[in-house]
Amino acid sequence: MSETTHTVRPSALGVHHPLDLLTPAEISAARRILEEAGHVGPTTRFPRVLPVEPAKPVVLSHVDGDDGFDRSVDVTLLDTATGETLRALVSVTRGAVLAVERMNTGEHPYGQAQYLFEEYDRAPAIVKADPRWQAAMARRGIEDTTHTFVSPLAPGFFPREDETGKRVIRSLTFHRRFEGDNPWGHPVEGLVAHVDLTAGEVVRLEDEGDVPVPMEDANYTPEHVGPARTTLKPLDIVQPEGPSFQVDGTHVTWENWKLRIGFNAQEGLVINQVTFRDDSGEEPEDRSVLYRGSVPEMVVPYGDTTSTRFWISYFDAGEYLLGKNANSLKLGCDCLGVIRYFDAFVADDEGHPMEIPHAVCMHEEDYGVLWKHTEPGETPQVRRSRRLVISYFATIGNYEYGFFWYFYLDGSIQVEAKATGIVFAGACLPGRPNRHSAEIAPGIQAPVHQHIFCARLNVAVDGTENSVQEENLVALPMGNDNPYGNAFTWSRTDVTRESEGVRDANTETGRKWFVTNPHRLNHVGEPTAYHLIPMPGPRLLAAEGSSARKRAEFATHHLWVTAFDQEERFPAGDFPNQHAGGGIGEWVQQDRGLTDTDVVLWHTFGPTHIPRTEDWPVMPVDYYGFWFKPYGFLDRNPALDLPDWSTAGGRCCGTEVGHADPAPAVGTAHAVTGTGGHPTHDCHCEG
C-alpha cells in the first residue's frame, strides 16, 4: 500500500486499524486543518463530526502492523451568526481538506444540521426572555419561573413562511416548582414557542387553552419515594478466573466469536467484522458473518392532533445524535459481573475532543439452559448458555435508550433496544384526556406514539457475495397431498432486486429472511446461511401523504434489502432535521440486483406505546429486537463441547464464588476494579 501520499502516520494519531474509534488527536487535527484552510471563525460550530470508514477493500486487506491507510473525518460546520452550513471531508493523515459542500442553499434544501448542545441552552434563554411567554405563564398563575424548564425540540417539517430556510426549534414548557423537581410532572399545556436560533428570537408563540398546570408531586428519587425496600437479598455475579473474553484495542475475542468495537457520534455503538470459528474441519476456520452492524436511526412519531404535539416526529440519531448523547457508565448498576468499558471521543460544539468515559460496556451473562436431554437409565446431559453483552445507553430528552448486542455460544446474534425514562407528558382536565392521549395520573396525559428503530446489517455470510430469500410457512388443504389434514410445508422465494426487497413481517406465516452464500455448501448440500427472525410490531401509523411518513419512509416496512453503497448509511438521509424526506425510499428506486453480491438488510422494529399508569413517573424498561441466527451455516450444534458444570467442580449455573480481575487491555478498554481487588459490578450507570 502506498505510503507517499500520507504526511502523518495513523499510529501517530493513536490509530492502529482502519476501523479504530475516532481519537482525540484526529478530532483536534481535523479542526486545525479546517481552521488553517479558513473555514473556522469565531462563530463556527461543529454539529457533527464522524469518522469516515475506509473503503471495504482497504479494511479487508489490512494486516496487523500496516500503517499506510488514510484516516478521514466528515465534518459539518455551522456559522451560528448566519446559519450557513458547510460539510467538509478532511484527511487527517494527509493534512488536507479534500472536499467542501455548501448546504441550505438553492431550491432543494438539504435540511438543517444536527442540534448543538449550546442550542439546548440558548433556546430556553430566548423563550424565557420573551414578554409573550412571560405573560402566558403569569396568566396561569406562575410568576416565578426561575426553575421552569423550557424543552427545545426538533420541529419536524412544516414549511411555514416564517420558518422556511431558517434554523428553527420548537419549545414546550414544563414547570419546576423548585430546584430538582421533576419538570415532566408539570406540563404547561397549549404553550408552544417557535424559535429562530440564528436570529435569536421567538418568531411565533402559540398559547391555546386554559388547562391548569398539574402540581401533584411526580418525583421519583429516594428522598421523595421514601426508604428503599429491605427484602431483596444481595445477588453477586463473580468470575474467579476473570472473564472469558480477550481485548486488544477494540478487537474482541470471546469463545468462537471475533469482532471489532466501533462508536461514533451519530450511530453510537457499531459492531464490525464479526466472525465465528468453525471447529468442525481439520483446521479451525474463522468464518465471516457480518461486516458491519449498527442501529443508525430511530424515529419517534406522536399520534396527537393538538397544536402542542402534532408536529412531533423526532429522529433521535439524525437530529440529536445518539452517540454524542451517550451516558458515561459509572455509578449504579444494571449489569453484573466483571465489566470491561470502552471510552469514546466525539467532538464538542467547538470542534474539540470530548471524552465519554465508559461509553460502551462489555460483559458475560449466564443465559439459562442451552441444550439438555435425558435418556432413560443414563446420566442427564445439560449445558448452560452464556452470552457476550456489548451495550450502551443514550439519554435523549425525557427518554433513555439502551442498545444491546448479544453473542451466543451457538452462533446466534440478538439485537435488543431498551426504552425507559419518562413518557412525554401533557396536561388535561382530570378524566378528560383526548382520544389520542391516555391519562396516566390525575390531570396528566401522555400521547400515543411509536419508537421505530432501524438496524443496518451489512451482512457477510462466508464472504461478501450473498443472496437473500424469504421463507413462509404454507398450510395445505386436505386432499391427495394432505389426506389427514395435518400436513404443512414451507416455501422459499428469491429476493433478486431491490424492488422485491421491500418486505413486511407476517406472524401467520412465520416469515423470515435468509442470507445465503451460494458459493459454499454445508454437508447436506445446501448453501450456508444466516436468517433474520423478526419480532414485529406495527409499522409507521402516520397516514399516506403526511410529513412524518415522507420523512420516515424507512419505518413504513419491516425490511428493506439494498445493494451495498458506502454512502448509504442513514436510512432517513444524512440530515433529516427540517428536511422534507429522503433516504432509503429513494435508494431502492435504483432497483439494483441482489444476487451474489454485497447486500445490506435494514430491519425496523420497536413499540407502539399507549402509555399506562404504571409508566409514571418513570417507565419500566420495554424490550424490542430481533435475532440473526445460523441456519445451515454450521454442520452441527457448535456447543456440544461445552463443559458440564455439574461435574466440572463448579455449579451448574457456570459461576463460582470468588474474586479476580482481568488484565487491562491495550487501548481504550479498561478493567474496572473496586477496593481490595474485587471486581466492581457497575455498568450502565448514570453519573
XYZ file of C-alpha atoms in Angstrom:
687
model
C 0.000 0.000 0.000
C 1.366 3.402 -0.997
C 2.885 5.463 1.782
C 3.957 8.553 -0.173
C 0.559 10.303 -0.008
C 0.494 10.348 3.806
C 2.162 13.107 5.800
C 1.092 11.683 9.175
C 1.060 8.014 10.025
C -2.204 6.776 11.591
C -0.255 5.415 14.556
C 0.916 8.940 15.336
C -2.765 9.814 15.801
C -3.421 6.828 18.060
C -4.896 4.644 15.290
C -3.741 1.102 14.505
C -6.608 -0.294 12.444
C -8.736 1.333 9.721
C -11.872 0.846 11.853
C -10.482 2.118 15.152
C -12.552 4.622 17.106
C -12.029 8.308 16.390
C -9.184 9.579 18.574
C -8.779 12.963 20.282
C -5.698 13.606 18.135
C -7.754 13.119 14.975
C -10.535 15.432 16.158
C -8.002 18.117 17.037
C -6.183 17.639 13.731
C -9.402 17.966 11.718
C -10.250 21.231 13.469
C -6.755 22.625 12.934
C -6.745 21.699 9.225
C -10.122 23.374 8.695
C -9.001 26.441 10.636
C -5.829 26.745 8.548
C -7.944 26.449 5.396
C -10.055 29.414 6.507
C -13.252 27.522 7.305
C -13.349 28.186 11.056
C -14.183 31.548 12.610
C -15.368 32.827 15.999
C -18.992 31.837 15.311
C -18.229 28.458 13.694
C -19.605 25.401 15.438
C -19.310 21.656 14.774
C -22.754 19.992 14.893
C -21.469 16.631 13.653
C -18.022 15.066 13.337
C -17.855 11.461 12.139
C -15.047 9.101 11.181
C -15.011 8.171 7.502
C -14.645 4.428 7.233
C -12.128 3.405 4.564
C -13.323 1.535 1.513
C -14.093 -2.105 2.192
C -11.110 -3.484 0.175
C -8.765 -1.408 2.336
C -10.268 -2.830 5.524
C -10.412 -6.435 4.317
C -6.805 -6.379 3.095
C -5.437 -4.793 6.250
C -2.833 -6.756 8.192
C -1.536 -6.008 11.667
C 1.308 -3.509 11.556
C 0.223 -1.962 8.250
C 0.373 1.787 8.854
C -0.269 3.052 5.327
C -4.012 3.661 5.287
C -5.804 7.003 5.174
C -7.937 8.361 8.003
C -10.518 10.990 7.120
C -13.218 12.820 9.041
C -16.658 14.006 7.893
C -17.198 17.437 9.486
C -20.332 19.585 9.466
C -19.696 23.277 10.127
C -22.381 25.744 11.204
C -21.962 29.516 11.344
C -24.293 30.407 14.188
C -24.311 34.079 13.136
C -25.593 33.466 9.600
C -26.949 29.895 9.600
C -24.603 28.982 6.759
C -23.671 25.308 6.864
C -20.748 23.513 5.242
C -19.896 19.842 5.020
C -16.197 19.105 4.731
C -14.179 15.959 4.113
C -10.857 16.219 5.912
C -7.942 13.800 5.648
C -6.133 13.942 8.961
C -3.306 11.756 7.662
C -2.679 13.906 4.561
C -3.397 17.117 6.429
C -5.793 18.361 3.769
C -9.383 19.392 3.170
C -10.440 17.046 0.378
C -13.901 18.468 -0.349
C -16.320 21.148 0.851
C -20.059 21.244 0.153
C -22.300 24.197 0.958
C -25.688 23.263 2.415
C -29.025 25.081 2.907
C -28.836 26.826 -0.462
C -30.718 26.585 -3.730
C -34.222 25.383 -4.440
C -33.663 21.928 -2.950
C -32.607 22.440 0.680
C -30.623 19.707 2.373
C -32.274 20.237 5.706
C -30.550 21.515 8.802
C -27.520 20.176 10.618
C -27.919 18.339 13.894
C -28.511 20.412 17.007
C -25.708 21.726 19.170
C -25.565 21.230 22.903
C -25.267 25.002 23.282
C -28.537 25.452 21.377
C -30.297 23.434 24.075
C -29.260 26.254 26.435
C -29.776 29.152 24.014
C -33.336 28.230 23.039
C -34.734 28.242 26.608
C -32.988 31.537 27.330
C -34.566 33.087 24.224
C -38.008 31.807 25.180
C -37.856 32.873 28.831
C -36.803 36.383 27.793
C -39.857 36.801 25.542
C -42.554 39.013 27.116
C -45.335 36.986 25.484
C -44.091 33.800 27.147
C -43.788 35.583 30.489
C -47.374 36.845 30.157
C -48.607 33.334 29.258
C -47.014 31.926 32.393
C -48.399 34.736 34.545
C -51.868 34.086 33.146
C -51.518 30.552 34.532
C -50.614 31.919 37.934
C -46.865 31.197 37.638
C -44.880 34.352 38.356
C -41.595 32.802 39.499
C -40.113 30.940 36.511
C -36.598 30.640 37.937
C -36.689 26.845 37.801
C -39.136 26.457 34.894
C -37.828 24.095 32.231
C -38.225 25.049 28.576
C -37.692 21.957 26.428
C -36.188 22.582 22.959
C -37.459 20.069 20.391
C -36.887 19.290 16.729
C -39.683 20.946 14.704
C -40.474 18.318 12.080
C -41.069 19.581 8.548
C -43.889 22.097 8.214
C -42.528 24.830 5.935
C -44.375 27.858 7.230
C -43.342 31.196 5.758
C -41.607 32.353 8.931
C -39.633 29.091 9.174
C -38.587 28.182 5.625
C -34.832 28.277 5.220
C -34.309 29.109 8.889
C -32.791 27.106 11.727
C -35.874 26.526 13.856
C -36.553 24.741 17.110
C -39.860 24.441 18.961
C -40.017 24.696 22.710
C -42.587 23.367 25.135
C -42.703 24.411 28.773
C -42.621 22.259 31.919
C -42.659 23.960 35.292
C -40.282 23.179 38.118
C -41.558 24.249 41.496
C -38.081 24.101 42.999
C -34.585 23.017 42.044
C -34.524 19.245 41.467
C -38.284 18.993 40.953
C -39.364 16.648 38.130
C -40.486 19.100 35.418
C -42.260 16.468 33.312
C -44.921 16.245 36.022
C -45.964 19.872 35.476
C -46.585 20.377 31.736
C -47.841 23.769 30.572
C -50.428 22.641 28.047
C -51.025 24.593 24.834
C -47.922 26.806 25.065
C -45.539 26.432 22.110
C -42.665 28.783 21.304
C -41.255 28.710 17.756
C -37.637 29.882 17.884
C -35.347 31.106 15.115
C -31.980 30.090 16.528
C -29.958 32.217 14.102
C -31.923 35.399 14.758
C -32.184 34.556 18.449
C -35.885 35.322 18.710
C -39.281 33.733 19.195
C -40.872 34.113 15.761
C -44.261 32.909 16.942
C -45.845 31.985 20.265
C -48.932 29.787 20.427
C -50.982 29.896 23.607
C -54.113 27.794 23.398
C -56.377 26.569 26.159
C -56.669 27.142 29.853
C -55.909 23.699 31.248
C -54.414 24.162 34.720
C -50.784 23.201 35.204
C -50.738 19.956 37.250
C -48.951 20.445 40.538
C -49.139 16.963 42.047
C -45.752 15.585 43.051
C -44.128 13.392 40.388
C -40.666 12.973 41.873
C -39.032 9.555 41.940
C -35.661 9.932 43.660
C -35.023 8.307 47.074
C -35.581 11.457 49.112
C -39.112 11.673 47.667
C -40.010 7.984 47.362
C -39.031 7.060 50.885
C -36.903 4.246 52.327
C -35.861 1.511 49.900
C -37.263 -1.952 50.494
C -35.049 -4.307 52.509
C -36.481 -7.657 51.402
C -34.199 -8.256 48.432
C -31.015 -10.124 49.329
C -27.695 -9.339 47.592
C -27.090 -11.019 44.235
C -23.431 -11.175 43.247
C -22.115 -12.459 39.927
C -18.385 -13.057 40.093
C -15.852 -14.788 37.877
C -12.962 -16.066 39.993
C -10.687 -16.612 36.992
C -11.696 -13.439 35.171
C -13.828 -13.169 32.038
C -13.567 -15.470 29.034
C -13.029 -12.650 26.540
C -9.769 -11.076 25.392
C -9.439 -7.481 24.215
C -6.709 -5.947 22.066
C -7.520 -2.301 21.482
C -11.011 -2.514 20.023
C -10.678 -6.125 18.840
C -12.581 -8.658 20.939
C -12.249 -12.442 21.041
C -14.792 -14.452 23.000
C -15.104 -18.210 22.594
C -15.774 -18.756 18.850
C -16.525 -15.086 18.182
C -14.220 -12.342 16.936
C -15.364 -8.791 16.328
C -14.307 -5.172 16.470
C -15.964 -2.424 18.557
C -16.798 0.882 16.870
C -18.516 4.031 18.072
C -19.408 7.385 16.560
C -21.407 10.484 17.428
C -24.465 9.673 15.314
C -24.959 5.896 15.428
C -23.370 5.233 18.780
C -22.230 1.614 19.040
C -21.071 -0.117 15.849
C -20.125 -3.808 15.580
C -17.553 -4.575 12.875
C -16.063 -7.631 11.162
C -17.883 -10.370 13.046
C -16.619 -13.911 12.545
C -17.490 -17.260 14.131
C -14.885 -20.011 14.439
C -15.885 -23.335 12.911
C -14.068 -26.231 14.604
C -15.686 -28.994 12.546
C -12.974 -29.284 9.894
C -9.403 -30.460 10.032
C -8.324 -26.908 10.895
C -10.377 -24.302 12.785
C -11.728 -21.587 10.488
C -12.899 -18.074 11.383
C -15.897 -17.657 9.097
C -17.354 -14.275 8.274
C -20.915 -13.485 9.431
C -21.349 -9.704 9.484
C -19.167 -6.924 8.103
C -20.856 -4.066 9.968
C -23.892 -3.713 12.217
C -25.479 -0.699 13.890
C -28.769 0.998 14.727
C -28.239 4.197 12.715
C -31.677 5.751 13.088
C -34.881 5.785 15.081
C -37.995 7.889 14.717
C -40.484 8.784 17.456
C -43.712 9.997 15.821
C -46.582 11.152 18.044
C -50.229 10.473 17.265
C -51.768 13.533 18.941
C -53.561 16.224 16.876
C -53.207 19.103 19.338
C -51.076 22.124 18.417
C -48.766 21.182 21.270
C -47.734 17.874 19.741
C -48.978 17.202 16.174
C -45.589 18.154 14.700
C -43.534 15.779 16.829
C -41.590 13.097 14.963
C -38.102 13.071 16.415
C -35.153 11.444 14.650
C -33.011 10.673 17.672
C -29.907 9.827 15.641
C -30.291 12.163 12.669
C -31.427 15.257 14.594
C -29.949 14.810 18.078
C -27.037 12.333 17.635
C -27.424 9.176 19.701
C -23.712 8.639 20.238
C -22.959 12.213 21.293
C -25.692 11.826 23.926
C -24.320 8.527 25.258
C -24.169 8.046 29.012
C -20.896 7.712 30.843
C -21.493 4.424 32.615
C -20.022 4.938 36.055
C -22.221 4.597 39.094
C -25.288 2.462 39.932
C -25.631 -0.911 38.201
C -27.826 -2.648 35.712
C -25.450 -5.423 34.762
C -23.413 -7.696 36.978
C -20.101 -9.424 36.576
C -16.587 -8.461 35.547
C -17.052 -5.444 33.290
C -14.870 -4.036 30.525
C -15.530 -0.490 29.371
C -14.597 1.270 26.151
C -14.129 5.016 26.233
C -15.234 7.093 23.249
C -14.335 10.523 21.916
C -16.668 12.791 19.982
C -16.309 16.452 19.019
C -17.917 19.071 21.207
C -19.715 22.089 19.745
C -16.414 23.924 19.287
C -14.821 21.007 17.436
C -12.571 19.942 20.302
C -12.327 16.351 21.607
C -14.940 15.460 24.220
C -14.429 12.223 26.107
C -17.319 9.950 27.040
C -15.696 7.698 29.656
C -17.078 4.165 29.747
C -19.358 4.803 26.763
C -19.590 1.093 25.922
C -19.892 -1.771 28.391
C -18.964 -5.396 27.725
C -19.527 -8.377 29.995
C -20.694 -12.000 30.062
C -24.063 -13.249 31.267
C -25.404 -16.670 32.092
C -28.465 -17.282 29.922
C -30.084 -20.416 31.251
C -30.090 -23.788 29.543
C -28.523 -24.003 26.093
C -29.291 -27.665 25.486
C -30.499 -30.560 27.605
C -31.514 -34.183 27.169
C -32.198 -37.185 29.375
C -32.274 -40.793 28.173
C -33.859 -43.403 30.491
C -31.217 -45.046 32.635
C -28.464 -42.647 31.529
C -26.911 -39.576 33.085
C -28.850 -36.422 32.162
C -26.885 -34.049 29.952
C -27.358 -30.299 30.316
C -25.219 -27.357 29.217
C -25.620 -23.764 30.295
C -25.905 -20.960 27.800
C -23.828 -17.844 28.099
C -23.772 -14.660 26.073
C -21.370 -11.813 25.473
C -23.141 -8.480 26.014
C -21.961 -5.264 24.328
C -24.097 -2.219 25.040
C -24.515 1.487 25.602
C -27.218 3.899 26.776
C -28.163 7.323 25.408
C -30.368 9.961 27.010
C -32.413 11.996 24.536
C -34.558 14.498 26.404
C -37.008 12.613 28.578
C -36.159 9.103 27.298
C -33.284 6.689 27.817
C -32.465 4.147 25.144
C -30.228 1.134 25.664
C -28.786 -0.718 22.677
C -27.597 -4.252 23.368
C -25.815 -6.718 21.112
C -25.787 -10.307 22.401
C -23.486 -13.003 21.028
C -24.361 -16.601 21.969
C -22.346 -19.814 22.120
C -24.469 -21.456 19.408
C -23.577 -18.815 16.796
C -26.693 -16.670 17.282
C -26.752 -12.875 17.458
C -29.540 -10.925 19.144
C -30.074 -7.173 18.908
C -32.206 -5.513 21.573
C -33.325 -1.954 22.207
C -34.469 -0.982 25.687
C -36.700 2.051 26.233
C -37.089 3.678 29.624
C -37.107 7.170 31.130
C -40.125 9.434 31.425
C -43.016 9.494 28.975
C -43.662 12.844 27.300
C -46.477 14.338 29.325
C -49.168 16.908 28.713
C -51.901 18.330 30.894
C -55.630 17.626 30.756
C -58.678 18.137 32.920
C -58.905 15.065 35.180
C -60.988 12.408 33.481
C -60.966 14.283 30.170
C -57.933 13.308 28.046
C -58.336 13.425 24.257
C -58.712 10.230 22.215
C -55.058 10.319 21.174
C -53.667 10.638 24.684
C -54.072 8.438 27.756
C -54.491 9.841 31.265
C -51.711 8.271 33.332
C -52.112 10.349 36.520
C -54.792 12.816 37.578
C -54.569 15.691 35.106
C -51.525 14.156 33.347
C -51.891 12.769 29.831
C -49.322 11.068 27.625
C -49.890 10.846 23.857
C -49.828 7.649 21.838
C -46.545 7.364 20.000
C -44.158 4.946 18.330
C -40.467 4.210 18.756
C -39.315 2.729 15.453
C -35.685 1.672 15.369
C -33.830 0.799 12.175
C -30.934 -1.660 12.303
C -28.450 -1.750 9.442
C -26.756 -5.109 8.839
C -24.108 -5.211 6.133
C -24.074 -8.997 6.085
C -21.123 -11.099 5.003
C -22.081 -14.763 5.310
C -18.900 -16.617 4.326
C -17.864 -13.541 2.361
C -19.430 -10.580 0.586
C -21.165 -12.463 -2.241
C -24.557 -13.158 -0.694
C -28.132 -13.680 -1.826
C -31.423 -13.189 0.032
C -34.508 -15.394 0.301
C -37.839 -15.045 2.053
C -39.361 -18.056 3.795
C -43.056 -18.533 4.593
C -44.904 -21.446 6.153
C -47.557 -22.910 3.866
C -50.727 -24.629 5.098
C -52.038 -27.341 2.742
C -55.697 -28.061 2.013
C -56.943 -31.578 2.622
C -56.660 -33.723 -0.460
C -54.308 -36.161 -2.138
C -51.274 -34.220 -0.891
C -52.672 -33.917 2.621
C -55.030 -36.837 3.211
C -55.143 -36.429 7.003
C -55.215 -32.644 7.101
C -52.201 -32.356 9.332
C -49.531 -31.537 6.718
C -47.893 -28.206 6.113
C -44.635 -27.138 4.481
C -42.601 -24.049 3.707
C -41.602 -22.110 0.653
C -38.565 -20.007 -0.180
C -38.668 -17.095 -2.604
C -35.554 -15.441 -4.011
C -35.238 -11.693 -3.490
C -33.380 -10.777 -6.671
C -33.823 -6.996 -6.940
C -34.328 -4.060 -4.603
C -37.914 -3.683 -5.816
C -38.554 -7.173 -4.396
C -36.698 -6.457 -1.150
C -39.224 -4.097 0.432
C -40.984 -6.555 2.725
C -43.124 -6.833 5.836
C -43.259 -9.410 8.599
C -46.132 -11.895 8.760
C -46.635 -13.764 12.012
C -49.271 -16.040 10.435
C -46.709 -17.467 8.018
C -43.705 -17.220 10.371
C -41.925 -15.098 7.794
C -38.130 -14.989 7.985
C -35.399 -13.734 5.692
C -32.332 -15.783 4.790
C -28.916 -14.532 3.755
C -27.214 -17.304 1.829
C -23.857 -17.874 0.229
C -24.455 -19.946 -2.921
C -20.715 -20.449 -3.295
C -20.340 -22.522 -0.139
C -22.412 -25.593 0.663
C -22.877 -27.306 4.000
C -22.624 -31.071 4.449
C -26.202 -31.655 3.285
C -25.535 -29.775 0.057
C -27.372 -26.535 0.877
C -25.905 -23.012 0.714
C -24.627 -21.781 4.056
C -26.925 -19.185 5.597
C -27.959 -16.974 8.474
C -31.562 -15.915 8.886
C -33.172 -12.819 10.370
C -36.025 -13.626 12.732
C -38.189 -10.537 13.308
C -40.174 -9.771 16.439
C -42.513 -7.432 14.580
C -44.623 -4.586 15.829
C -46.795 -2.121 13.932
C -45.215 -0.198 11.096
C -45.386 3.591 10.951
C -49.017 4.576 11.516
C -48.828 8.092 10.084
C -51.102 8.446 7.056
C -50.016 8.340 3.433
C -49.061 11.849 2.347
C -48.210 13.034 5.855
C -44.952 14.817 6.606
C -43.982 12.132 9.128
C -44.427 9.377 6.544
C -42.367 11.152 3.897
C -39.547 11.816 6.337
C -39.525 8.373 7.979
C -40.176 6.189 4.952
C -37.833 3.544 6.348
C -40.409 2.919 9.104
C -43.182 2.023 6.654
C -41.827 -1.518 6.133
C -40.160 -4.109 8.352
C -37.393 -4.939 5.878
C -35.519 -3.235 3.087
C -32.748 -5.020 1.197
C -30.263 -2.904 -0.728
C -27.016 -3.425 -2.564
C -24.117 -2.085 -0.519
C -23.157 1.523 -1.139
C -20.612 3.234 1.093
C -22.631 6.473 1.011
C -25.951 4.871 2.053
C -25.542 4.805 5.785
C -28.503 6.611 7.364
C -31.956 5.410 6.262
C -33.635 8.832 6.647
C -30.741 10.609 4.953
C -27.737 12.373 6.439
C -29.647 15.479 7.577
C -33.317 14.760 8.348
C -33.662 17.858 10.537
C -36.259 20.132 8.816
C -35.968 18.001 5.676
C -38.972 17.084 3.536
C -37.882 13.450 3.278
C -35.316 11.209 1.662
C -33.129 8.212 2.177
C -33.918 4.580 1.662
C -37.122 5.068 -0.353
C -35.087 6.897 -2.976
C -32.216 4.415 -2.907
C -34.326 1.384 -3.779
C -35.664 3.123 -6.879
C -32.341 2.222 -8.491
C -33.609 -1.390 -8.380
C -30.119 -2.837 -8.145
C -29.582 -6.575 -8.318
C -29.312 -8.548 -5.069
C -27.974 -11.897 -6.261
C -24.438 -12.985 -5.359
C -23.498 -9.502 -4.220
C -22.724 -7.351 -1.212
C -26.101 -6.730 0.454
C -27.454 -4.708 3.360
C -30.511 -5.601 5.453
C -32.379 -2.667 7.026
C -34.740 -4.006 9.682
C -37.258 -1.811 11.501
C -38.671 -2.799 14.875
C -39.973 -1.288 18.084
C -43.020 -0.433 20.176
C -46.218 1.437 19.587
C -46.822 2.894 23.013
C -50.183 3.660 24.567
C -48.931 4.875 27.954
C -50.292 3.340 31.165
C -50.418 4.410 34.776
C -47.562 2.023 35.607
C -45.329 4.058 33.264
C -45.495 7.051 35.619
C -43.411 8.785 36.811
C -40.574 6.634 35.413
C -41.251 3.954 32.849
C -40.076 0.364 33.454
C -37.901 -0.891 30.605
C -39.608 -2.165 27.452
C -37.641 -4.626 25.296
C -37.692 -4.912 21.495
C -35.393 -6.519 18.974
C -34.672 -9.397 16.619
C -32.415 -12.410 16.064
C -29.829 -13.215 13.418
C -29.217 -16.946 13.697
C -27.222 -19.549 11.748
C -29.277 -21.823 9.503
C -27.126 -24.382 7.751
C -24.086 -22.229 8.376
C -22.611 -24.915 10.617
C -22.749 -28.670 10.112
C -23.869 -29.424 13.679
C -24.517 -27.843 17.067
C -21.297 -25.905 17.802
C -21.870 -26.032 21.561
C -21.544 -29.793 22.088
C -18.132 -29.371 23.721
C -19.255 -27.019 26.474
C -18.276 -28.152 29.975
C -20.781 -29.898 32.213
C -20.585 -27.591 35.196
C -22.294 -30.097 37.463
C -19.295 -32.412 37.142
C -16.529 -29.891 36.490
C -16.070 -28.747 40.072
C -18.394 -25.779 39.707
C -22.071 -25.130 39.963
C -24.482 -25.996 37.186
C -25.058 -22.311 36.508
C -21.437 -21.978 35.459
C -20.384 -19.439 38.091
C -18.400 -19.842 41.252
C -17.934 -17.652 44.275
C -14.643 -15.800 44.247
C -12.973 -12.651 43.054
C -10.414 -11.942 40.368
C -9.660 -9.137 37.959
C -8.866 -9.419 34.261
C -5.672 -7.925 32.976
C -6.265 -4.479 31.459
C -6.432 -4.486 27.678
C -4.341 -2.247 25.486
C -6.224 0.739 24.100
C -9.397 2.386 25.301
C -10.798 -0.611 27.164
C -10.389 -0.704 30.909
C -10.848 -3.310 33.583
C -12.711 -1.668 36.429
C -11.979 -2.867 39.934
C -13.133 -1.914 43.370
C -11.294 -1.930 46.653
C -9.429 -4.991 47.767
C -9.020 -6.300 44.222
C -12.668 -7.271 43.917
C -14.320 -6.573 40.576
C -16.917 -3.850 40.601
C -20.415 -4.513 39.326
C -21.140 -1.088 37.911
C -22.148 -0.996 34.303
C -24.724 1.280 32.735
C -24.792 3.794 35.396
C -25.667 7.370 35.049
C -23.442 9.981 36.588
